XYZ file of C-alpha atoms in Angstrom:
712
model
C 0.000 0.000 0.000
C 1.282 3.446 -0.893
C 0.554 6.189 1.622
C 0.749 9.948 1.181
C 1.065 12.585 3.866
C -1.372 14.725 1.897
C -4.187 12.217 1.607
C -5.488 8.786 2.421
C -3.666 5.586 1.472
C -3.740 4.739 -2.222
C -3.537 1.054 -3.125
C -5.950 -0.205 -5.751
C -6.060 2.826 -8.033
C -9.271 4.647 -8.860
C -9.948 5.236 -12.551
C -9.783 8.891 -13.541
C -13.493 8.907 -14.279
C -14.443 8.254 -10.642
C -13.313 11.490 -9.062
C -13.134 11.683 -5.291
C -13.131 15.456 -5.079
C -11.058 18.255 -6.515
C -8.991 18.438 -3.335
C -7.743 14.887 -3.691
C -3.962 14.927 -4.407
C -4.259 12.055 -6.873
C -6.857 13.965 -8.890
C -4.633 17.051 -8.937
C -1.727 14.982 -10.244
C -3.949 13.437 -12.893
C -5.027 16.914 -13.940
C -1.381 17.961 -14.271
C -0.713 14.849 -16.362
C -3.597 15.703 -18.695
C -2.421 19.300 -19.000
C 1.148 18.147 -19.680
C 0.004 15.779 -22.413
C -2.008 18.605 -23.983
C 1.058 20.866 -23.827
C 3.188 18.171 -25.482
C 0.635 17.821 -28.280
C 0.725 21.590 -28.744
C 4.537 21.526 -28.943
C 4.335 18.854 -31.619
C 1.646 20.754 -33.527
C 3.838 23.864 -33.503
C 6.689 21.930 -35.100
C 4.398 20.240 -37.650
C 3.055 23.628 -38.729
C 6.476 25.111 -39.478
C 6.738 26.444 -43.048
C 10.306 26.206 -44.355
C 9.537 26.919 -48.003
C 11.202 30.350 -47.893
C 13.785 29.628 -45.219
C 16.384 27.337 -46.810
C 18.934 28.857 -49.179
C 19.004 25.773 -51.445
C 17.479 22.338 -51.800
C 20.288 20.647 -49.811
C 19.657 22.863 -46.792
C 15.929 22.309 -47.210
C 16.357 18.519 -47.091
C 18.576 18.730 -44.001
C 16.188 21.110 -42.249
C 13.177 18.968 -43.105
C 14.932 15.896 -41.700
C 15.681 17.732 -38.463
C 12.057 18.806 -38.211
C 10.900 15.220 -38.830
C 13.230 13.965 -36.088
C 11.905 16.629 -33.746
C 8.323 15.563 -34.477
C 9.227 11.941 -33.697
C 10.930 12.968 -30.458
C 7.775 14.825 -29.359
C 5.541 11.781 -29.783
C 3.324 11.094 -26.776
C 3.667 7.383 -26.074
C 0.299 6.395 -24.627
C 1.599 3.613 -22.374
C 4.735 5.466 -21.251
C 4.387 7.826 -18.261
C 5.114 11.424 -19.241
C 6.480 12.081 -15.751
C 7.286 9.678 -12.949
C 8.297 11.914 -10.061
C 8.049 15.303 -8.424
C 10.517 17.362 -6.414
C 9.411 20.049 -3.966
C 12.418 22.284 -3.314
C 12.685 24.206 -0.038
C 14.202 27.124 -1.965
C 14.316 28.028 -5.619
C 17.324 26.142 -7.063
C 20.337 28.426 -7.306
C 18.516 31.328 -5.638
C 18.520 32.142 -1.935
C 14.768 32.646 -1.526
C 12.450 31.572 1.254
C 9.919 30.017 -1.111
C 10.881 26.945 -3.121
C 9.628 25.505 -6.386
C 7.953 22.316 -7.545
C 9.224 20.310 -10.526
C 7.774 17.256 -12.260
C 10.513 14.906 -13.481
C 9.952 12.978 -16.720
C 11.468 11.486 -19.834
C 11.506 14.759 -21.776
C 10.964 18.465 -21.340
C 7.427 19.826 -21.744
C 6.469 23.493 -21.519
C 3.211 25.388 -21.731
C 2.226 28.139 -24.158
C 4.147 30.724 -22.114
C 7.322 28.639 -22.112
C 7.051 27.681 -18.434
C 8.149 24.093 -17.745
C 5.459 21.541 -16.930
C 7.804 18.543 -17.023
C 11.580 18.695 -16.544
C 13.874 16.336 -18.445
C 15.368 13.750 -16.076
C 18.830 14.675 -17.358
C 18.600 18.340 -16.332
C 20.711 19.397 -13.309
C 17.574 20.333 -11.375
C 16.391 16.701 -11.677
C 19.512 15.138 -10.188
C 18.283 15.195 -6.547
C 15.407 12.918 -7.581
C 18.014 10.159 -7.810
C 20.578 11.212 -5.203
C 18.798 13.108 -2.420
C 18.397 11.287 0.897
C 17.561 12.099 4.496
C 21.279 12.362 5.205
C 21.720 14.686 2.236
C 18.336 16.157 1.215
C 19.967 18.579 -1.280
C 17.392 21.266 -0.399
C 14.495 18.961 -1.329
C 11.623 18.871 1.124
C 9.518 16.222 -0.600
C 10.164 13.610 -3.267
C 7.076 12.081 -4.807
C 7.018 8.952 -6.963
C 4.099 8.051 -9.210
C 2.664 4.677 -10.099
C 1.060 3.971 -13.462
C -1.047 1.270 -15.067
C -1.211 1.348 -18.858
C -0.196 5.000 -18.988
C -2.791 6.081 -16.390
C -1.569 7.641 -13.150
C -2.869 5.342 -10.389
C -0.826 5.926 -7.247
C 1.716 8.161 -5.573
C 4.185 7.831 -2.736
C 5.918 10.578 -0.768
C 9.257 10.850 1.007
C 9.703 13.831 3.337
C 13.468 14.132 3.214
C 13.719 16.761 5.972
C 11.468 14.876 8.410
C 13.800 12.984 10.726
C 10.859 11.283 12.469
C 9.563 9.537 9.341
C 10.734 5.935 9.044
C 12.644 4.968 5.911
C 10.811 1.838 4.796
C 11.961 1.925 1.202
C 9.895 2.691 -1.855
C 7.084 0.267 -2.583
C 6.423 1.954 -5.930
C 10.057 1.623 -6.934
C 10.014 -2.066 -5.998
C 6.783 -2.550 -7.946
C 8.299 -0.903 -11.031
C 11.362 -3.157 -10.861
C 9.192 -6.264 -10.474
C 6.674 -5.254 -13.159
C 6.294 -8.157 -15.631
C 8.533 -7.956 -18.677
C 6.596 -8.150 -21.909
C 8.336 -7.069 -25.089
C 11.787 -5.499 -25.424
C 13.911 -4.038 -22.640
C 12.437 -1.026 -20.837
C 14.216 2.083 -19.683
C 14.924 2.414 -15.943
C 14.718 6.183 -15.858
C 12.179 6.076 -13.002
C 14.251 3.685 -10.875
C 17.873 4.800 -11.325
C 19.758 4.373 -8.056
C 22.369 6.827 -6.659
C 25.365 4.635 -7.554
C 23.948 4.152 -11.060
C 23.272 7.868 -11.458
C 26.906 8.701 -10.684
C 27.969 6.569 -13.644
C 25.208 7.902 -15.914
C 26.288 11.519 -15.297
C 30.055 10.905 -15.381
C 32.059 13.399 -17.433
C 32.251 12.786 -21.180
C 36.018 13.268 -21.267
C 36.746 10.085 -19.323
C 36.154 6.422 -20.084
C 34.177 4.505 -17.448
C 34.340 0.724 -17.011
C 31.415 -0.843 -15.129
C 31.990 -4.218 -13.496
C 28.397 -5.221 -12.872
C 27.070 -8.419 -11.380
C 23.904 -9.906 -12.960
C 20.836 -7.754 -12.440
C 22.715 -4.628 -11.380
C 21.418 -2.742 -14.416
C 24.764 -2.179 -16.127
C 23.271 -2.346 -19.631
C 20.537 0.114 -18.718
C 23.126 2.365 -17.070
C 25.172 2.394 -20.270
C 22.154 3.281 -22.414
C 21.008 6.010 -20.044
C 24.550 7.365 -20.028
C 24.350 7.772 -23.812
C 21.035 9.605 -23.422
C 22.530 11.863 -20.749
C 25.637 12.671 -22.809
C 23.476 13.517 -25.828
C 21.536 15.924 -23.622
C 24.592 17.520 -22.015
C 26.842 17.548 -25.116
C 24.390 17.387 -28.004
C 26.237 19.688 -30.406
C 29.543 17.904 -29.917
C 28.119 14.393 -30.282
C 25.971 15.436 -33.247
C 29.252 16.088 -35.058
C 31.242 13.097 -33.824
C 28.548 10.435 -33.405
C 27.696 7.766 -30.844
C 27.598 3.985 -31.091
C 26.266 1.138 -28.934
C 28.061 -2.199 -29.454
C 26.364 -5.409 -28.307
C 27.306 -9.102 -28.416
C 24.751 -10.150 -31.040
C 21.741 -8.926 -33.013
C 19.240 -10.611 -30.661
C 20.632 -8.552 -27.799
C 20.562 -5.321 -29.819
C 16.976 -5.977 -30.848
C 16.095 -6.497 -27.185
C 17.524 -3.104 -26.129
C 16.715 -1.062 -29.234
C 13.602 0.660 -27.803
C 15.293 2.101 -24.698
C 16.873 5.177 -26.288
C 13.853 6.089 -28.481
C 11.685 5.968 -25.337
C 14.041 8.592 -23.901
C 13.705 10.741 -27.026
C 17.052 9.779 -28.614
C 16.605 8.484 -32.157
C 20.031 8.803 -33.775
C 22.259 6.406 -31.840
C 23.744 3.692 -34.055
C 23.904 0.085 -32.862
C 26.202 -2.673 -34.097
C 27.990 -5.868 -33.159
C 31.761 -6.213 -33.331
C 31.240 -8.516 -36.314
C 29.435 -5.729 -38.168
C 32.178 -3.214 -37.350
C 34.815 -5.355 -39.078
C 32.655 -6.473 -41.997
C 35.425 -6.189 -44.615
C 35.425 -9.816 -45.772
C 32.685 -12.427 -45.989
C 32.999 -14.630 -42.906
C 32.371 -18.213 -43.982
C 34.645 -20.176 -41.652
C 35.155 -20.734 -37.950
C 38.397 -21.224 -36.049
C 39.066 -23.856 -33.407
C 39.357 -22.287 -29.957
C 43.166 -22.544 -29.772
C 43.528 -20.913 -33.208
C 41.098 -18.108 -32.318
C 43.028 -17.416 -29.111
C 46.294 -16.885 -31.028
C 44.658 -14.799 -33.762
C 42.999 -12.675 -31.078
C 46.238 -12.118 -29.161
C 47.584 -8.555 -29.076
C 50.901 -9.789 -30.515
C 49.135 -10.151 -33.861
C 49.023 -6.345 -34.088
C 52.821 -6.236 -34.233
C 52.886 -9.136 -36.707
C 50.547 -7.151 -38.968
C 52.598 -3.990 -38.566
C 55.657 -5.862 -39.841
C 53.620 -7.392 -42.659
C 52.297 -4.017 -43.829
C 55.825 -2.594 -44.037
C 57.444 -5.754 -45.378
C 57.173 -4.502 -48.948
C 59.181 -1.303 -48.354
C 62.469 -1.417 -50.305
C 65.413 0.951 -50.174
C 66.022 2.603 -53.573
C 69.021 1.510 -55.608
C 68.511 3.785 -58.619
C 68.296 7.561 -58.835
C 65.103 9.339 -59.840
C 65.503 11.507 -62.930
C 62.782 14.070 -63.679
C 62.664 15.701 -67.103
C 61.095 19.168 -67.327
C 61.401 20.937 -70.637
C 65.017 20.787 -71.772
C 66.421 20.094 -68.323
C 66.873 16.928 -66.317
C 66.821 16.910 -62.531
C 68.453 13.984 -60.774
C 67.755 12.865 -57.183
C 70.480 10.324 -56.295
C 69.645 6.994 -54.664
C 71.211 7.947 -51.322
C 68.896 10.997 -51.037
C 65.887 8.856 -51.887
C 66.972 6.361 -49.232
C 67.132 9.103 -46.602
C 63.591 10.159 -47.480
C 62.266 6.598 -47.380
C 64.017 5.770 -44.098
C 62.729 8.929 -42.451
C 59.146 8.129 -43.432
C 59.495 4.459 -42.437
C 60.790 5.369 -38.977
C 58.018 7.874 -38.276
C 54.946 6.591 -36.446
C 52.484 7.472 -39.180
C 50.109 5.265 -41.123
C 51.385 3.467 -44.174
C 48.930 5.170 -46.514
C 49.747 8.645 -45.188
C 53.450 7.999 -45.748
C 52.710 6.714 -49.242
C 50.829 9.937 -49.992
C 53.700 12.030 -48.601
C 56.527 10.236 -50.432
C 55.990 11.722 -53.942
C 55.721 15.193 -52.429
C 58.963 14.656 -50.528
C 60.743 13.540 -53.709
C 59.234 16.499 -55.593
C 60.514 18.833 -52.875
C 64.015 17.442 -53.350
C 63.697 18.174 -57.080
C 62.505 21.741 -56.369
C 65.519 22.384 -54.151
C 67.754 21.415 -57.052
C 65.709 23.590 -59.399
C 66.129 26.600 -57.075
C 69.859 25.936 -56.843
C 69.875 25.903 -60.637
C 68.430 29.409 -60.771
C 64.745 28.625 -61.300
C 61.878 29.866 -59.123
C 59.346 27.017 -58.931
C 56.115 27.360 -56.910
C 53.690 24.906 -55.303
C 52.062 24.145 -58.648
C 55.411 23.002 -59.998
C 55.915 20.759 -56.964
C 52.505 19.152 -57.488
C 53.313 18.620 -61.157
C 56.664 17.004 -60.298
C 54.949 14.754 -57.724
C 52.701 13.483 -60.550
C 55.637 12.938 -62.915
C 55.933 9.404 -64.294
C 59.512 9.024 -63.028
C 58.476 9.986 -59.486
C 55.493 7.628 -59.605
C 57.758 4.798 -60.756
C 60.252 5.498 -57.973
C 57.472 5.501 -55.359
C 55.983 2.277 -56.672
C 59.364 0.544 -56.525
C 60.073 1.424 -52.895
C 56.634 1.864 -51.245
C 54.021 -0.371 -52.912
C 50.286 0.007 -52.349
C 48.959 -2.399 -49.673
C 45.505 -3.997 -49.847
C 44.604 -5.053 -46.260
C 42.562 -8.130 -47.206
C 45.210 -9.371 -49.650
C 47.896 -8.789 -47.028
C 46.104 -10.879 -44.386
C 45.321 -13.500 -47.024
C 49.045 -13.824 -47.738
C 49.915 -13.880 -44.042
C 47.524 -16.760 -43.331
C 48.446 -18.822 -46.377
C 52.206 -18.205 -46.860
C 54.235 -19.934 -44.136
C 57.497 -18.196 -45.074
C 55.927 -14.734 -45.037
C 54.269 -15.419 -41.683
C 57.545 -16.713 -40.222
C 59.308 -13.557 -41.393
C 56.699 -11.257 -39.824
C 56.153 -13.299 -36.633
C 59.806 -13.950 -35.771
C 60.322 -13.429 -32.044
C 56.590 -12.841 -31.533
C 54.882 -16.177 -32.209
C 56.332 -19.616 -31.586
C 56.513 -22.067 -34.502
C 53.579 -23.938 -32.964
C 51.511 -20.754 -32.797
C 52.408 -19.895 -36.376
C 51.154 -23.305 -37.440
C 47.855 -22.653 -35.681
C 47.438 -19.302 -37.441
C 48.031 -20.698 -40.949
C 45.082 -22.025 -42.904
C 45.254 -25.817 -43.084
C 44.691 -25.734 -46.841
C 45.768 -22.487 -48.548
C 42.824 -21.205 -50.639
C 43.258 -20.199 -54.267
C 41.673 -16.753 -54.013
C 40.257 -14.159 -51.655
C 36.719 -15.229 -52.453
C 37.365 -18.878 -51.650
C 39.209 -18.084 -48.409
C 37.615 -19.537 -45.264
C 37.561 -16.176 -43.469
C 36.728 -16.440 -39.769
C 35.598 -13.733 -37.379
C 39.150 -13.516 -35.987
C 40.483 -13.097 -39.551
C 38.064 -10.212 -40.171
C 39.442 -8.467 -37.081
C 42.976 -8.899 -38.481
C 41.861 -7.277 -41.744
C 40.400 -4.387 -39.738
C 43.715 -3.955 -37.926
C 45.584 -3.950 -41.242
C 43.172 -1.360 -42.660
C 43.900 0.923 -39.719
C 47.642 0.510 -40.209
C 47.156 1.702 -43.786
C 44.499 4.364 -43.228
C 43.111 5.845 -40.018
C 39.742 4.512 -38.809
C 37.040 7.129 -38.232
C 36.665 7.920 -34.525
C 33.351 8.613 -32.772
C 32.555 10.886 -29.866
C 31.334 8.129 -27.545
C 31.078 4.348 -27.722
C 29.189 2.033 -25.356
C 30.620 -1.489 -25.338
C 28.373 -4.050 -23.652
C 29.280 -7.613 -22.604
C 32.861 -6.488 -23.006
C 34.335 -9.357 -21.007
C 33.994 -11.677 -24.013
C 36.231 -9.716 -26.385
C 39.728 -10.739 -27.420
C 42.599 -8.229 -27.215
C 42.414 -7.700 -30.990
C 38.658 -7.087 -30.759
C 39.273 -4.508 -28.013
C 41.700 -2.796 -30.368
C 39.048 -2.790 -33.115
C 36.555 -1.092 -30.781
C 39.198 1.278 -29.431
C 39.932 2.510 -32.955
C 36.342 3.744 -33.110
C 36.839 6.064 -30.112
C 40.501 7.134 -30.204
C 39.487 10.792 -30.019
C 36.366 10.146 -27.930
C 35.386 8.332 -24.757
C 33.795 4.992 -23.972
C 31.528 3.279 -21.487
C 32.642 -0.329 -21.007
C 30.092 -2.707 -19.465
C 30.596 -6.280 -18.399
C 31.109 -8.919 -15.754
C 34.319 -10.939 -15.514
C 32.307 -13.862 -14.100
C 30.215 -14.006 -17.279
C 33.153 -14.349 -19.672
C 32.320 -17.356 -21.839
C 34.908 -17.216 -24.625
C 38.308 -18.939 -24.466
C 39.891 -15.487 -24.865
C 37.681 -13.649 -22.332
C 39.482 -10.977 -20.358
C 41.079 -11.738 -17.008
C 41.144 -8.174 -15.631
C 39.557 -4.886 -16.637
C 42.918 -3.115 -16.403
C 44.232 -5.403 -19.145
C 41.110 -4.930 -21.265
C 41.244 -1.130 -20.968
C 44.894 -1.131 -22.029
C 43.998 -3.041 -25.217
C 41.110 -0.627 -25.778
C 43.569 2.250 -25.697
C 42.086 3.686 -22.492
C 44.560 2.652 -19.756
C 43.982 4.025 -16.290
C 40.245 4.592 -16.828
C 37.799 4.494 -13.917
C 36.491 1.074 -12.921
C 33.121 1.303 -11.154
C 31.693 -1.820 -9.474
C 27.947 -2.410 -9.263
C 27.166 -5.129 -6.719
C 23.542 -4.443 -5.745
C 21.267 -6.480 -7.951
C 17.774 -5.105 -8.403
C 16.588 -7.678 -10.904
C 17.623 -11.112 -9.624
C 15.864 -12.327 -6.440
C 18.048 -13.003 -3.406
C 17.494 -16.769 -3.422
C 18.511 -17.046 -7.064
C 21.643 -14.862 -6.918
C 22.805 -16.592 -3.735
C 22.439 -19.970 -5.429
C 24.252 -18.840 -8.599
C 27.025 -17.166 -6.588
C 28.142 -20.591 -5.339
C 29.926 -20.809 -8.692
C 31.992 -17.619 -8.199
C 34.961 -19.133 -6.280
C 35.650 -21.374 -9.260
C 34.980 -18.919 -12.108
C 35.916 -15.475 -10.723
C 37.518 -15.811 -7.285
C 38.393 -12.099 -7.055
C 34.787 -10.913 -7.373
C 32.480 -10.297 -4.444
C 29.063 -11.991 -4.659
C 26.226 -9.697 -5.652
C 23.761 -8.585 -2.997
C 20.106 -8.600 -3.996
C 17.814 -5.889 -2.671
C 14.791 -8.114 -3.336
C 13.718 -10.865 -1.000
C 11.347 -13.251 -2.747
C 10.610 -16.495 -0.952
C 9.968 -19.403 -3.249
C 11.759 -17.743 -6.175
C 14.015 -20.794 -6.583
C 12.919 -24.351 -7.259
C 15.411 -27.154 -7.928
C 13.917 -30.423 -9.096
C 15.759 -33.638 -9.797
C 13.879 -35.628 -12.406
C 13.897 -39.430 -12.490
C 11.841 -41.977 -14.460
C 8.642 -43.050 -12.692
C 9.775 -46.661 -13.043
C 13.402 -47.702 -13.573
C 13.997 -49.430 -16.912
C 14.567 -53.155 -16.870
C 17.365 -52.834 -19.413
C 20.205 -50.568 -18.093
C 20.847 -49.449 -21.656
C 17.389 -47.836 -21.668
C 18.016 -45.746 -18.520
C 19.365 -42.650 -20.377
C 16.388 -42.676 -22.730
C 13.953 -43.053 -19.836
C 15.665 -40.226 -17.936
C 15.540 -38.009 -21.031
C 11.826 -38.711 -21.506
C 11.173 -37.875 -17.856
C 13.123 -34.629 -18.201
C 11.175 -33.721 -21.340
C 7.878 -34.200 -19.513
C 9.108 -32.172 -16.534
C 10.163 -29.318 -18.829
C 6.729 -29.147 -20.430
C 5.033 -29.201 -17.007
C 7.334 -26.427 -15.723
C 6.634 -24.272 -18.788
C 2.872 -24.669 -18.363
C 3.214 -23.860 -14.668
C 5.276 -20.736 -15.394
C 2.779 -19.569 -18.015
C 0.155 -19.322 -15.271
C 2.110 -16.298 -14.041
C 2.046 -12.920 -15.707
C 5.039 -11.835 -17.765
C 7.694 -13.402 -19.962
C 9.004 -16.961 -19.676
C 12.440 -18.121 -20.784
C 13.194 -21.797 -21.371
C 16.997 -21.955 -21.395
C 18.865 -25.064 -22.453
C 22.153 -26.225 -23.904
C 22.343 -25.418 -27.602
C 22.354 -29.118 -28.492
C 19.038 -29.627 -26.645
C 17.189 -26.784 -28.368
C 15.995 -28.704 -31.483
C 14.536 -31.459 -29.312
C 12.811 -28.976 -27.002
C 11.454 -27.078 -30.017
C 9.874 -30.298 -31.303
C 8.403 -31.013 -27.856
C 6.864 -27.547 -27.600
C 5.406 -27.855 -31.100
C 3.916 -31.258 -30.286
C 2.462 -29.919 -27.022
C 0.912 -26.917 -28.780
C 2.900 -24.383 -26.759
C 3.783 -21.362 -28.943
C 7.302 -20.037 -28.439
C 9.637 -17.328 -29.706
C 13.302 -17.038 -30.587
C 15.583 -14.759 -28.511
C 15.043 -11.105 -29.355
C 11.510 -11.603 -30.697
C 8.830 -9.555 -28.995
C 6.584 -11.357 -26.542
C 2.829 -10.943 -26.840
C -0.371 -12.190 -25.232
C -0.304 -15.153 -27.628
C 3.374 -16.057 -27.133
C 5.151 -15.295 -23.876
C 7.512 -18.282 -23.893
C 10.968 -17.912 -25.464
C 13.201 -20.897 -26.229
C 16.725 -19.678 -25.531
C 19.961 -21.486 -26.460
C 22.421 -21.050 -23.596
C 24.885 -19.348 -25.932
C 22.390 -16.500 -26.566
C 21.108 -16.008 -23.003
C 23.626 -13.346 -22.036
C 22.114 -9.904 -21.511
C 18.498 -11.140 -21.714
C 16.013 -11.267 -18.858
C 12.687 -12.974 -18.225
C 10.141 -12.867 -15.429
C 10.372 -16.636 -15.008
C 13.068 -19.007 -16.225
C 12.944 -22.756 -16.668
C 16.526 -24.033 -16.820
C 17.006 -27.387 -18.497
C 19.812 -29.751 -17.382
C 22.671 -27.609 -15.986
C 25.212 -30.381 -16.635
C 24.349 -30.269 -20.342
C 25.033 -26.533 -20.440
C 28.457 -27.081 -18.863
C 29.259 -29.926 -21.245
C 28.387 -27.757 -24.236
C 31.486 -25.592 -23.736
C 35.120 -26.391 -24.611
C 36.218 -26.569 -20.957
C 34.639 -26.832 -17.511
C 35.504 -23.284 -16.421
C 33.859 -21.760 -19.476
C 30.909 -24.117 -19.025
C 30.418 -23.035 -15.413
C 30.554 -19.385 -16.480
C 27.908 -20.097 -19.125
C 25.786 -21.762 -16.448
C 26.231 -18.721 -14.174
C 24.857 -16.536 -16.970
C 21.838 -18.782 -17.474
C 21.035 -19.031 -13.770
C 20.876 -15.259 -13.398
C 18.328 -14.402 -16.107
C 15.082 -14.460 -14.016
C 13.378 -11.509 -12.344
C 10.735 -13.362 -10.347
C 11.365 -17.098 -10.347
C 13.768 -19.845 -11.451
C 13.001 -23.531 -11.882
C 16.046 -25.773 -12.353
C 15.346 -29.226 -13.790
C 18.035 -31.910 -13.894
C 18.274 -35.637 -14.409
C 22.075 -35.673 -14.108
C 23.963 -34.553 -10.974
C 24.384 -30.814 -10.527
C 27.930 -29.390 -10.724
C 29.687 -29.874 -7.392
C 29.644 -26.187 -6.459
C 25.861 -26.015 -6.832
C 25.208 -29.394 -5.253
C 26.988 -28.206 -2.139
């Protein structure tokens, strides 16, 4: 029950149509909501009515202006089921002014003003909104009252007050906040703008000039924090980021589809999203590397191997360069050319930039000789000399053009070339792992792997600088290899980054051991590392059970602490055949049949609850479970697909569970999930991920013994 100091308790909300008197605080808040929605519609109408026919100087400007207007219209959309404001702050004094009388501000997802320009709703990112997230009785920040609002289907139904300057009022926690966190999850990921906690808010509002790394246990909201940080930075530094761009990088497309509605709900429509695979999409990936090969190809030493390979074609000149202009011949001797080439080769500049500079440097040497000969050449003469056939031939002989894909192709198929470039860096055994088993005949027939594509991206950057963005958010970062970190780091060399992840959830053979090491590969050494250990999503019983795995998978991490007690949230059921088989050879089949039946029963049981259901299983079990669900007439979705009233059950391969969340999870055969990975440690980390996906309840079904750490 939610109680207000201004009125009677509010629990089961009253529909707006059944008014209980104009003096009722809930009715006054509903009236302000209606007025705010009307003001937002008026703001949108004003933009829609703009006439730009005589404003733009040309058609290009007109197109750009019209696009900006269209984006503004989209940003001003009133989402019917999304609360326009979720809180209110009553200041004791006007912010920034030493007055006796304070002001009242409604805090929401976007700014709304009335016809006179006075604010009716303040954007949650504005400085005046910050105390909504950080004020407390110990530090009220000049706020007398903080009010939270509860909604059902977009209708304001409840409110809850905290009198921050009243020392006699007991701090029992926010029931509305808890209800919002526990609200059933239907559809894609929601924003958490109404429930951001103080430690999360500090990360969200961190300065744009620094990179922040968030080590977040499951359910601590690290992904949401990263997305809200992007929204905040776009608010605080919009002009700068409009020029430089922002990018959110996720582990796979299912994950990106799951989170893609968060930023638009906050009014931000222009943030690009991609996977690492899409960033390095320079060759068609058709192959896959064994784990030991991928580890070597993803090692940071490969960057130095590629650097040597790119410059392997540079040759010192042995012939002079003779330029003919009119009746005169100008000769640059070989030793002068060598000095120029050596100087460029020793400078830490990209190969392509040096290649572009070399003909100009040779032309300059010619111009010096021309001046000494009594001529007075200008810049146009130098450009003409740089384009001279003799100069072009000299450049081609000593500094050949490098195609990144062809270079990597040669490196992976030519053992002698690889040995030359990897000497002292890779052992002979490692070189053998890197080489393709059967050298392909052409680029098109090459069995390019994901790790190979990253090598091509590195080579491209050695030749020509990669475009840098203003801010990059990298989620599930613990799974990247050093070379993948370098690929991401190239996209924010002149900008900043927000790195999100959990060492305990690293499920690749090359997953990072420490954040300090990862940040160094990213090109952001010494960046802030912020731990989030309070889990708001995963119930206490579930996170405590999953944390039994931590000593074996991430001994340096502290177990997460859940703020949500939920008795009965965890159910562990060992499944056995009703009657043992007479033939021992039939026991596995009987156990499998019993497990199948238990899974179907658990799914039906979970579907009696409101919200989304995730059936998570080892990848190898998914086809069988899909057939069982089809036969049982239970509709199901693939990860990333939107749940609906008709289909709330999602069949999730364990390899795609990371980053997703469901109200209830049915976990099929933990031992099978562990066995599906190349080694036990990686398997236990994968299991840790799967165990920590539920918000309300977890049912673990097993016919085989649980891993020792869990059984204990």
